[in-house]
JSON list of C-alpha atoms in Angstrom, two decimals:
[
{"chain": "A", "resi": 1, "resn": "GLU", "atom": "CA", "xyz": [112.08, 50.34, -41.87]},
{"chain": "A", "resi": 2, "resn": "VAL", "atom": "CA", "xyz": [110.76, 47.80, -44.49]},
{"chain": "A", "resi": 3, "resn": "GLN", "atom": "CA", "xyz": [107.07, 48.29, -44.98]},
{"chain": "A", "resi": 4, "resn": "LEU", "atom": "CA", "xyz": [104.42, 46.57, -47.27]},
{"chain": "A", "resi": 5, "resn": "VAL", "atom": "CA", "xyz": [100.94, 48.05, -47.48]},
{"chain": "A", "resi": 6, "resn": "GLU", "atom": "CA", "xyz": [98.26, 46.30, -49.46]},
{"chain": "A", "resi": 7, "resn": "SER", "atom": "CA", "xyz": [95.16, 47.91, -50.63]},
{"chain": "A", "resi": 8, "resn": "GLY", "atom": "CA", "xyz": [92.31, 47.39, -53.10]},
{"chain": "A", "resi": 9, "resn": "GLY", "atom": "CA", "xyz": [90.42, 44.76, -51.31]},
{"chain": "A", "resi": 10, "resn": "GLY", "atom": "CA", "xyz": [86.73, 44.76, -51.01]},
{"chain": "A", "resi": 11, "resn": "LEU", "atom": "CA", "xyz": [83.34, 43.11, -51.71]},
{"chain": "A", "resi": 12, "resn": "VAL", "atom": "CA", "xyz": [82.86, 41.87, -55.39]},
{"chain": "A", "resi": 13, "resn": "LYS", "atom": "CA", "xyz": [80.25, 39.78, -57.12]},
{"chain": "A", "resi": 14, "resn": "PRO", "atom": "CA", "xyz": [81.16, 36.25, -58.62]},
{"chain": "A", "resi": 15, "resn": "GLY", "atom": "CA", "xyz": [82.75, 36.69, -62.08]},
{"chain": "A", "resi": 16, "resn": "GLY", "atom": "CA", "xyz": [83.92, 40.23, -61.21]},
{"chain": "A", "resi": 17, "resn": "SER", "atom": "CA", "xyz": [87.27, 41.82, -61.05]},
{"chain": "A", "resi": 18, "resn": "LEU", "atom": "CA", "xyz": [89.46, 43.44, -58.59]},
{"chain": "A", "resi": 19, "resn": "ARG", "atom": "CA", "xyz": [93.05, 44.87, -58.52]},
{"chain": "A", "resi": 20, "resn": "LEU", "atom": "CA", "xyz": [95.13, 44.67, -55.33]},
{"chain": "A", "resi": 21, "resn": "SER", "atom": "CA", "xyz": [98.16, 46.90, -54.79]},
{"chain": "A", "resi": 22, "resn": "CYS", "atom": "CA", "xyz": [101.21, 46.61, -52.53]},
{"chain": "A", "resi": 23, "resn": "ALA", "atom": "CA", "xyz": [103.13, 49.69, -51.73]},
{"chain": "A", "resi": 24, "resn": "ALA", "atom": "CA", "xyz": [106.70, 49.03, -50.71]},
{"chain": "A", "resi": 25, "resn": "SER", "atom": "CA", "xyz": [109.29, 51.28, -48.83]},
{"chain": "A", "resi": 26, "resn": "GLY", "atom": "CA", "xyz": [112.27, 51.11, -46.76]},
{"chain": "A", "resi": 27, "resn": "PHE", "atom": "CA", "xyz": [114.16, 48.92, -49.17]},
{"chain": "A", "resi": 28, "resn": "THR", "atom": "CA", "xyz": [115.35, 48.72, -52.88]},
{"chain": "A", "resi": 29, "resn": "PHE", "atom": "CA", "xyz": [112.18, 47.37, -54.30]},
{"chain": "A", "resi": 30, "resn": "SER", "atom": "CA", "xyz": [113.66, 46.62, -57.71]},
{"chain": "A", "resi": 31, "resn": "SER", "atom": "CA", "xyz": [116.24, 44.02, -56.24]},
{"chain": "A", "resi": 32, "resn": "TYR", "atom": "CA", "xyz": [113.63, 41.78, -54.69]},
{"chain": "A", "resi": 33, "resn": "SER", "atom": "CA", "xyz": [111.33, 39.08, -55.82]},
{"chain": "A", "resi": 34, "resn": "MET", "atom": "CA", "xyz": [107.82, 39.53, -54.52]},
{"chain": "A", "resi": 35, "resn": "ASN", "atom": "CA", "xyz": [104.85, 37.24, -53.87]},
{"chain": "A", "resi": 36, "resn": "TRP", "atom": "CA", "xyz": [101.16, 37.06, -52.99]},
{"chain": "A", "resi": 37, "resn": "VAL", "atom": "CA", "xyz": [99.86, 34.62, -50.45]},
{"chain": "A", "resi": 38, "resn": "ARG", "atom": "CA", "xyz": [96.26, 34.49, -49.30]},
{"chain": "A", "resi": 39, "resn": "GLN", "atom": "CA", "xyz": [94.29, 32.96, -46.43]},
{"chain": "A", "resi": 40, "resn": "ALA", "atom": "CA", "xyz": [90.60, 32.07, -46.63]},
{"chain": "A", "resi": 41, "resn": "PRO", "atom": "CA", "xyz": [88.65, 32.85, -43.44]},
{"chain": "A", "resi": 42, "resn": "GLY", "atom": "CA", "xyz": [89.55, 30.38, -40.79]},
{"chain": "A", "resi": 43, "resn": "LYS", "atom": "CA", "xyz": [91.87, 28.38, -43.05]},
{"chain": "A", "resi": 44, "resn": "GLY", "atom": "CA", "xyz": [95.66, 28.04, -43.72]},
{"chain": "A", "resi": 45, "resn": "LEU", "atom": "CA", "xyz": [97.88, 29.87, -45.79]},
{"chain": "A", "resi": 46, "resn": "GLU", "atom": "CA", "xyz": [98.06, 29.43, -49.64]},
{"chain": "A", "resi": 47, "resn": "TRP", "atom": "CA", "xyz": [100.74, 30.66, -52.03]},
{"chain": "A", "resi": 48, "resn": "VAL", "atom": "CA", "xyz": [99.29, 32.38, -54.95]},
{"chain": "A", "resi": 49, "resn": "SER", "atom": "CA", "xyz": [101.80, 33.94, -57.30]},
{"chain": "A", "resi": 50, "resn": "SER", "atom": "CA", "xyz": [105.54, 35.01, -57.54]},
{"chain": "A", "resi": 51, "resn": "ILE", "atom": "CA", "xyz": [107.27, 37.73, -59.61]},
{"chain": "A", "resi": 52, "resn": "SER", "atom": "CA", "xyz": [110.97, 38.22, -59.92]},
{"chain": "A", "resi": 53, "resn": "SER", "atom": "CA", "xyz": [112.70, 41.56, -59.49]},
{"chain": "A", "resi": 54, "resn": "SER", "atom": "CA", "xyz": [112.69, 42.44, -63.11]},
{"chain": "A", "resi": 55, "resn": "SER", "atom": "CA", "xyz": [109.39, 40.78, -63.95]},
{"chain": "A", "resi": 56, "resn": "SER", "atom": "CA", "xyz": [111.34, 38.11, -65.95]},
{"chain": "A", "resi": 57, "resn": "TYR", "atom": "CA", "xyz": [110.06, 35.04, -64.11]},
{"chain": "A", "resi": 58, "resn": "ILE", "atom": "CA", "xyz": [106.32, 34.70, -63.09]},
{"chain": "A", "resi": 59, "resn": "TYR", "atom": "CA", "xyz": [104.55, 31.76, -61.38]},
{"chain": "A", "resi": 60, "resn": "TYR", "atom": "CA", "xyz": [101.07, 31.02, -60.24]},
{"chain": "A", "resi": 61, "resn": "ALA", "atom": "CA", "xyz": [99.19, 28.61, -58.37]},
{"chain": "A", "resi": 62, "resn": "ASP", "atom": "CA", "xyz": [97.04, 26.30, -60.35]},
{"chain": "A", "resi": 63, "resn": "SER", "atom": "CA", "xyz": [93.88, 27.66, -58.61]},
{"chain": "A", "resi": 64, "resn": "VAL", "atom": "CA", "xyz": [94.40, 31.07, -59.96]},
{"chain": "A", "resi": 65, "resn": "LYS", "atom": "CA", "xyz": [96.18, 30.45, -63.33]},
{"chain": "A", "resi": 66, "resn": "GLY", "atom": "CA", "xyz": [94.56, 32.09, -66.21]},
{"chain": "A", "resi": 67, "resn": "ARG", "atom": "CA", "xyz": [92.49, 34.35, -63.97]},
{"chain": "A", "resi": 68, "resn": "PHE", "atom": "CA", "xyz": [95.01, 36.43, -61.92]},
{"chain": "A", "resi": 69, "resn": "THR", "atom": "CA", "xyz": [97.87, 38.36, -63.21]},
{"chain": "A", "resi": 70, "resn": "ILE", "atom": "CA", "xyz": [100.80, 39.51, -61.09]},
{"chain": "A", "resi": 71, "resn": "SER", "atom": "CA", "xyz": [102.82, 42.61, -62.01]},
{"chain": "A", "resi": 72, "resn": "ARG", "atom": "CA", "xyz": [105.08, 45.23, -60.67]},
{"chain": "A", "resi": 73, "resn": "ASP", "atom": "CA", "xyz": [106.26, 48.86, -61.22]},
{"chain": "A", "resi": 74, "resn": "ASN", "atom": "CA", "xyz": [109.65, 49.34, -59.93]},
{"chain": "A", "resi": 75, "resn": "ALA", "atom": "CA", "xyz": [109.60, 52.97, -60.56]},
{"chain": "A", "resi": 76, "resn": "LYS", "atom": "CA", "xyz": [106.58, 53.29, -58.24]},
{"chain": "A", "resi": 77, "resn": "ASN", "atom": "CA", "xyz": [107.80, 50.62, -55.72]},
{"chain": "A", "resi": 78, "resn": "SER", "atom": "CA", "xyz": [104.50, 48.74, -56.25]},
{"chain": "A", "resi": 79, "resn": "LEU", "atom": "CA", "xyz": [103.28, 45.20, -56.69]},
{"chain": "A", "resi": 80, "resn": "TYR", "atom": "CA", "xyz": [99.88, 44.39, -58.15]},
{"chain": "A", "resi": 81, "resn": "LEU", "atom": "CA", "xyz": [97.50, 41.44, -58.47]},
{"chain": "A", "resi": 82, "resn": "GLN", "atom": "CA", "xyz": [94.87, 41.66, -61.05]},
{"chain": "A", "resi": 83, "resn": "MET", "atom": "CA", "xyz": [92.16, 39.28, -60.36]},
{"chain": "A", "resi": 84, "resn": "ASN", "atom": "CA", "xyz": [89.39, 38.40, -62.81]},
{"chain": "A", "resi": 85, "resn": "SER", "atom": "CA", "xyz": [86.64, 35.88, -63.09]},
{"chain": "A", "resi": 86, "resn": "LEU", "atom": "CA", "xyz": [86.51, 35.92, -59.23]},
{"chain": "A", "resi": 87, "resn": "ARG", "atom": "CA", "xyz": [84.99, 32.84, -57.47]},
{"chain": "A", "resi": 88, "resn": "ALA", "atom": "CA", "xyz": [83.54, 32.57, -53.81]},
{"chain": "A", "resi": 89, "resn": "GLU", "atom": "CA", "xyz": [86.65, 30.50, -53.16]},
{"chain": "A", "resi": 90, "resn": "ASP", "atom": "CA", "xyz": [88.83, 33.31, -53.84]},
{"chain": "A", "resi": 91, "resn": "THR", "atom": "CA", "xyz": [87.39, 35.02, -50.62]},
{"chain": "A", "resi": 92, "resn": "ALA", "atom": "CA", "xyz": [90.53, 35.47, -48.46]},
{"chain": "A", "resi": 93, "resn": "VAL", "atom": "CA", "xyz": [92.93, 38.01, -46.90]},
{"chain": "A", "resi": 94, "resn": "TYR", "atom": "CA", "xyz": [95.61, 38.74, -49.46]},
{"chain": "A", "resi": 95, "resn": "TYR", "atom": "CA", "xyz": [99.16, 39.35, -48.40]},
{"chain": "A", "resi": 96, "resn": "CYS", "atom": "CA", "xyz": [102.02, 40.59, -50.26]},
{"chain": "A", "resi": 97, "resn": "ALA", "atom": "CA", "xyz": [105.34, 39.19, -49.14]},
{"chain": "A", "resi": 98, "resn": "ARG", "atom": "CA", "xyz": [108.99, 39.99, -49.88]},
{"chain": "A", "resi": 99, "resn": "VAL", "atom": "CA", "xyz": [111.33, 37.12, -50.72]},
{"chain": "A", "resi": 100, "resn": "ALA", "atom": "CA", "xyz": [114.57, 37.33, -48.76]},
{"chain": "A", "resi": 101, "resn": "ALA", "atom": "CA", "xyz": [117.67, 38.30, -50.87]},
{"chain": "A", "resi": 102, "resn": "ARG", "atom": "CA", "xyz": [119.89, 35.92, -48.79]},
{"chain": "A", "resi": 103, "resn": "THR", "atom": "CA", "xyz": [118.37, 32.81, -50.04]},
{"chain": "A", "resi": 104, "resn": "SER", "atom": "CA", "xyz": [116.18, 33.91, -52.89]},
{"chain": "A", "resi": 105, "resn": "ARG", "atom": "CA", "xyz": [113.46, 32.01, -50.93]},
{"chain": "A", "resi": 106, "resn": "ASP", "atom": "CA", "xyz": [111.48, 32.47, -47.85]},
{"chain": "A", "resi": 107, "resn": "PHE", "atom": "CA", "xyz": [109.23, 35.47, -47.04]},
{"chain": "A", "resi": 108, "resn": "ASP", "atom": "CA", "xyz": [110.99, 37.85, -44.77]},
{"chain": "A", "resi": 109, "resn": "TYR", "atom": "CA", "xyz": [108.61, 40.68, -44.69]},
{"chain": "A", "resi": 110, "resn": "TRP", "atom": "CA", "xyz": [104.81, 40.69, -45.04]},
{"chain": "A", "resi": 111, "resn": "GLY", "atom": "CA", "xyz": [102.19, 43.28, -45.29]},
{"chain": "A", "resi": 112, "resn": "GLN", "atom": "CA", "xyz": [99.13, 43.37, -43.00]},
{"chain": "A", "resi": 113, "resn": "GLY", "atom": "CA", "xyz": [96.86, 42.01, -45.78]},
{"chain": "A", "resi": 114, "resn": "THR", "atom": "CA", "xyz": [93.70, 43.24, -47.52]},
{"chain": "A", "resi": 115, "resn": "LEU", "atom": "CA", "xyz": [90.37, 41.36, -47.44]},
{"chain": "A", "resi": 116, "resn": "VAL", "atom": "CA", "xyz": [88.78, 40.19, -50.65]},
{"chain": "A", "resi": 117, "resn": "THR", "atom": "CA", "xyz": [85.25, 39.04, -50.30]},
{"chain": "A", "resi": 118, "resn": "VAL", "atom": "CA", "xyz": [83.38, 37.34, -53.36]},
{"chain": "A", "resi": 119, "resn": "SER", "atom": "CA", "xyz": [79.81, 37.25, -52.87]},
{"chain": "A", "resi": 120, "resn": "SER", "atom": "CA", "xyz": [76.40, 38.06, -54.57]},
{"chain": "B", "resi": 1, "resn": "ALA", "atom": "CA", "xyz": [103.22, 19.67, -57.53]},
{"chain": "B", "resi": 2, "resn": "ILE", "atom": "CA", "xyz": [104.69, 18.89, -54.12]},
{"chain": "B", "resi": 3, "resn": "GLN", "atom": "CA", "xyz": [102.43, 18.27, -51.27]},
{"chain": "B", "resi": 4, "resn": "MET", "atom": "CA", "xyz": [103.34, 19.17, -47.63]},
{"chain": "B", "resi": 5, "resn": "THR", "atom": "CA", "xyz": [101.77, 17.25, -44.91]},
{"chain": "B", "resi": 6, "resn": "GLN", "atom": "CA", "xyz": [102.17, 18.86, -41.49]},
{"chain": "B", "resi": 7, "resn": "SER", "atom": "CA", "xyz": [101.45, 17.18, -37.99]},
{"chain": "B", "resi": 8, "resn": "PRO", "atom": "CA", "xyz": [99.74, 17.44, -35.74]},
{"chain": "B", "resi": 9, "resn": "SER", "atom": "CA", "xyz": [97.06, 19.78, -36.86]},
{"chain": "B", "resi": 10, "resn": "SER", "atom": "CA", "xyz": [96.75, 20.95, -33.27]},
{"chain": "B", "resi": 11, "resn": "LEU", "atom": "CA", "xyz": [98.32, 20.32, -30.01]},
{"chain": "B", "resi": 12, "resn": "SER", "atom": "CA", "xyz": [97.96, 21.50, -26.24]},
{"chain": "B", "resi": 13, "resn": "ALA", "atom": "CA", "xyz": [100.88, 22.19, -24.27]},
{"chain": "B", "resi": 14, "resn": "SER", "atom": "CA", "xyz": [101.98, 23.94, -21.14]},
{"chain": "B", "resi": 15, "resn": "VAL", "atom": "CA", "xyz": [104.52, 26.72, -20.56]},
{"chain": "B", "resi": 16, "resn": "GLY", "atom": "CA", "xyz": [108.01, 25.24, -20.43]},
{"chain": "B", "resi": 17, "resn": "ASP", "atom": "CA", "xyz": [107.09, 22.13, -22.50]},
{"chain": "B", "resi": 18, "resn": "ARG", "atom": "CA", "xyz": [109.10, 20.96, -25.35]},
{"chain": "B", "resi": 19, "resn": "VAL", "atom": "CA", "xyz": [106.96, 21.12, -28.52]},
{"chain": "B", "resi": 20, "resn": "THR", "atom": "CA", "xyz": [107.77, 19.28, -31.91]},
{"chain": "B", "resi": 21, "resn": "ILE", "atom": "CA", "xyz": [106.05, 19.93, -35.18]},
{"chain": "B", "resi": 22, "resn": "THR", "atom": "CA", "xyz": [106.75, 17.86, -38.27]},
{"chain": "B", "resi": 23, "resn": "CYS", "atom": "CA", "xyz": [106.32, 18.38, -42.04]},
{"chain": "B", "resi": 24, "resn": "ARG", "atom": "CA", "xyz": [106.72, 15.83, -44.75]},
{"chain": "B", "resi": 25, "resn": "ALA", "atom": "CA", "xyz": [107.15, 16.53, -48.32]},
{"chain": "B", "resi": 26, "resn": "SER", "atom": "CA", "xyz": [105.67, 14.37, -51.10]},
{"chain": "B", "resi": 27, "resn": "GLN", "atom": "CA", "xyz": [109.17, 14.33, -52.71]},
{"chain": "B", "resi": 28, "resn": "GLY", "atom": "CA", "xyz": [112.58, 15.47, -51.95]},
{"chain": "B", "resi": 29, "resn": "ILE", "atom": "CA", "xyz": [113.11, 19.17, -51.44]},
{"chain": "B", "resi": 30, "resn": "ARG", "atom": "CA", "xyz": [116.64, 19.27, -50.26]},
{"chain": "B", "resi": 31, "resn": "ASN", "atom": "CA", "xyz": [116.72, 21.84, -47.50]},
{"chain": "B", "resi": 32, "resn": "ASP", "atom": "CA", "xyz": [114.33, 24.41, -49.14]},
{"chain": "B", "resi": 33, "resn": "LEU", "atom": "CA", "xyz": [111.85, 24.76, -46.26]},
{"chain": "B", "resi": 34, "resn": "GLY", "atom": "CA", "xyz": [110.75, 27.48, -44.04]},
{"chain": "B", "resi": 35, "resn": "TRP", "atom": "CA", "xyz": [108.82, 27.70, -40.80]},
{"chain": "B", "resi": 36, "resn": "TYR", "atom": "CA", "xyz": [106.46, 30.50, -40.02]},
{"chain": "B", "resi": 37, "resn": "GLN", "atom": "CA", "xyz": [104.54, 31.64, -36.97]},
{"chain": "B", "resi": 38, "resn": "GLN", "atom": "CA", "xyz": [101.19, 33.27, -37.19]},
{"chain": "B", "resi": 39, "resn": "LYS", "atom": "CA", "xyz": [99.18, 34.80, -34.52]},
{"chain": "B", "resi": 40, "resn": "PRO", "atom": "CA", "xyz": [95.38, 35.65, -34.93]},
{"chain": "B", "resi": 41, "resn": "GLY", "atom": "CA", "xyz": [94.71, 38.64, -37.00]},
{"chain": "B", "resi": 42, "resn": "LYS", "atom": "CA", "xyz": [98.45, 39.16, -37.95]},
{"chain": "B", "resi": 43, "resn": "ALA", "atom": "CA", "xyz": [100.62, 38.33, -40.67]},
{"chain": "B", "resi": 44, "resn": "PRO", "atom": "CA", "xyz": [102.99, 35.43, -40.64]},
{"chain": "B", "resi": 45, "resn": "LYS", "atom": "CA", "xyz": [106.50, 35.76, -39.31]},
{"chain": "B", "resi": 46, "resn": "LEU", "atom": "CA", "xyz": [109.50, 33.88, -40.51]},
{"chain": "B", "resi": 47, "resn": "LEU", "atom": "CA", "xyz": [111.12, 31.80, -37.91]},
{"chain": "B", "resi": 48, "resn": "ILE", "atom": "CA", "xyz": [113.35, 29.32, -39.68]},
{"chain": "B", "resi": 49, "resn": "TYR", "atom": "CA", "xyz": [114.84, 29.40, -43.32]},
{"chain": "B", "resi": 50, "resn": "ALA", "atom": "CA", "xyz": [116.77, 26.54, -45.17]},
{"chain": "B", "resi": 51, "resn": "ALA", "atom": "CA", "xyz": [115.26, 24.03, -42.70]},
{"chain": "B", "resi": 52, "resn": "SER", "atom": "CA", "xyz": [117.55, 24.84, -39.88]},
{"chain": "B", "resi": 53, "resn": "SER", "atom": "CA", "xyz": [118.75, 28.48, -39.92]},
{"chain": "B", "resi": 54, "resn": "LEU", "atom": "CA", "xyz": [117.24, 30.90, -37.39]},
{"chain": "B", "resi": 55, "resn": "GLN", "atom": "CA", "xyz": [115.93, 33.95, -38.76]},
{"chain": "B", "resi": 56, "resn": "SER", "atom": "CA", "xyz": [117.42, 37.25, -37.16]},
{"chain": "B", "resi": 57, "resn": "GLY", "atom": "CA", "xyz": [115.73, 38.26, -34.08]},
{"chain": "B", "resi": 58, "resn": "VAL", "atom": "CA", "xyz": [114.02, 34.81, -33.44]},
{"chain": "B", "resi": 59, "resn": "PRO", "atom": "CA", "xyz": [114.55, 33.42, -30.00]},
{"chain": "B", "resi": 60, "resn": "SER", "atom": "CA", "xyz": [117.09, 30.50, -29.76]},
{"chain": "B", "resi": 61, "resn": "ARG", "atom": "CA", "xyz": [114.38, 28.12, -28.27]},
{"chain": "B", "resi": 62, "resn": "PHE", "atom": "CA", "xyz": [113.25, 27.72, -31.93]},
{"chain": "B", "resi": 63, "resn": "SER", "atom": "CA", "xyz": [115.11, 25.28, -33.99]},
{"chain": "B", "resi": 64, "resn": "GLY", "atom": "CA", "xyz": [114.49, 23.26, -37.30]},
{"chain": "B", "resi": 65, "resn": "SER", "atom": "CA", "xyz": [115.93, 20.22, -38.66]},
{"chain": "B", "resi": 66, "resn": "GLY", "atom": "CA", "xyz": [115.61, 17.79, -41.53]},
{"chain": "B", "resi": 67, "resn": "SER", "atom": "CA", "xyz": [116.48, 17.46, -45.21]},
{"chain": "B", "resi": 68, "resn": "GLY", "atom": "CA", "xyz": [114.95, 15.68, -48.23]},
{"chain": "B", "resi": 69, "resn": "THR", "atom": "CA", "xyz": [111.33, 14.91, -47.18]},
{"chain": "B", "resi": 70, "resn": "ASP", "atom": "CA", "xyz": [111.25, 15.05, -43.47]},
{"chain": "B", "resi": 71, "resn": "PHE", "atom": "CA", "xyz": [111.46, 18.12, -41.30]},
{"chain": "B", "resi": 72, "resn": "THR", "atom": "CA", "xyz": [110.88, 19.18, -37.64]},
{"chain": "B", "resi": 73, "resn": "LEU", "atom": "CA", "xyz": [110.28, 22.40, -35.88]},
{"chain": "B", "resi": 74, "resn": "THR", "atom": "CA", "xyz": [111.16, 22.29, -32.19]},
{"chain": "B", "resi": 75, "resn": "ILE", "atom": "CA", "xyz": [110.38, 24.74, -29.48]},
{"chain": "B", "resi": 76, "resn": "SER", "atom": "CA", "xyz": [112.48, 23.78, -26.60]},
{"chain": "B", "resi": 77, "resn": "SER", "atom": "CA", "xyz": [110.62, 25.46, -23.67]},
{"chain": "B", "resi": 78, "resn": "LEU", "atom": "CA", "xyz": [107.28, 26.84, -24.75]},
{"chain": "B", "resi": 79, "resn": "GLN", "atom": "CA", "xyz": [106.67, 30.35, -23.59]},
{"chain": "B", "resi": 80, "resn": "PRO", "atom": "CA", "xyz": [103.24, 32.24, -23.32]},
{"chain": "B", "resi": 81, "resn": "GLU", "atom": "CA", "xyz": [103.99, 34.28, -26.50]},
{"chain": "B", "resi": 82, "resn": "ASP", "atom": "CA", "xyz": [104.48, 31.05, -28.56]},
{"chain": "B", "resi": 83, "resn": "PHE", "atom": "CA", "xyz": [100.88, 30.04, -28.60]},
{"chain": "B", "resi": 84, "resn": "ALA", "atom": "CA", "xyz": [100.20, 30.51, -32.24]},
{"chain": "B", "resi": 85, "resn": "THR", "atom": "CA", "xyz": [99.70, 28.70, -35.53]},
{"chain": "B", "resi": 86, "resn": "TYR", "atom": "CA", "xyz": [102.80, 27.27, -37.25]},
{"chain": "B", "resi": 87, "resn": "TYR", "atom": "CA", "xyz": [103.20, 26.67, -40.97]},
{"chain": "B", "resi": 88, "resn": "CYS", "atom": "CA", "xyz": [105.84, 25.04, -42.98]},
{"chain": "B", "resi": 89, "resn": "LEU", "atom": "CA", "xyz": [106.53, 26.21, -46.64]},
{"chain": "B", "resi": 90, "resn": "GLN", "atom": "CA", "xyz": [108.38, 24.27, -49.32]},
{"chain": "B", "resi": 91, "resn": "ASP", "atom": "CA", "xyz": [110.29, 26.78, -51.63]},
{"chain": "B", "resi": 92, "resn": "TYR", "atom": "CA", "xyz": [112.12, 24.18, -53.65]},
{"chain": "B", "resi": 93, "resn": "ASN", "atom": "CA", "xyz": [110.12, 24.46, -56.77]},
{"chain": "B", "resi": 94, "resn": "TYR", "atom": "CA", "xyz": [106.95, 26.20, -58.07]},
{"chain": "B", "resi": 95, "resn": "PRO", "atom": "CA", "xyz": [104.16, 25.73, -57.10]},
{"chain": "B", "resi": 96, "resn": "TRP", "atom": "CA", "xyz": [105.41, 26.71, -53.57]},
{"chain": "B", "resi": 97, "resn": "ALA", "atom": "CA", "xyz": [103.27, 25.10, -50.89]},
{"chain": "B", "resi": 98, "resn": "PHE", "atom": "CA", "xyz": [102.55, 25.51, -47.35]},
{"chain": "B", "resi": 99, "resn": "GLY", "atom": "CA", "xyz": [101.63, 22.76, -44.95]},
{"chain": "B", "resi": 100, "resn": "GLN", "atom": "CA", "xyz": [98.14, 22.69, -43.30]},
{"chain": "B", "resi": 101, "resn": "GLY", "atom": "CA", "xyz": [99.31, 24.50, -40.19]},
{"chain": "B", "resi": 102, "resn": "THR", "atom": "CA", "xyz": [99.65, 23.39, -36.60]},
{"chain": "B", "resi": 103, "resn": "LYS", "atom": "CA", "xyz": [97.73, 25.21, -33.85]},
{"chain": "B", "resi": 104, "resn": "VAL", "atom": "CA", "xyz": [99.64, 25.22, -30.56]},
{"chain": "B", "resi": 105, "resn": "GLU", "atom": "CA", "xyz": [97.09, 25.89, -27.75]},
{"chain": "B", "resi": 106, "resn": "ILE", "atom": "CA", "xyz": [97.47, 26.35, -23.94]},
{"chain": "B", "resi": 107, "resn": "LYS", "atom": "CA", "xyz": [96.98, 23.20, -21.89]}
]
């Protein structure tokens, strides 16, 4: 069974840093591109970042570029999001999502999400 | 960056109704569009990929159509479990972008 479990969320002050993790199981993690998607309270979905299976290709939303860093450790079946210079508008539930191998697009599995709150 | 305009933002419908949600891209995206369903407090779920292909396990009352800039998600006969928020996602090029969402409520 495919499972994605996020962790690392919490309360952080503006300007602070946080590192999110996503533990994957039930599939060959090293064969799949992975993404982070976030959702501010009561708002819609926002794509955040994407990383290819071998980390060769990395993309970011303009809203996080230069502040967030996506990475992965295929040996540990883990995806990460290092978030620096956090702002109030980064407050959201952060989901990790697997890209479907069939199309190399679309998110066929999602984690349950981890809440990040940026507040003083 | 490609912008996705989804409409309506919300709608009220009854069980058994036919429901249509549209998504328009600010430029052509071939058929690189997916539709997702999200229920409160839950992660989104993929319904349709490549504009019109039904994801495994998704009921056949869901269908998608369109290509280029205009896309449609149709629920042929709304069921109680379909009351949720629906999002389109363009995955044609980066940055990928979601539509604003359509909340389907009980009439």
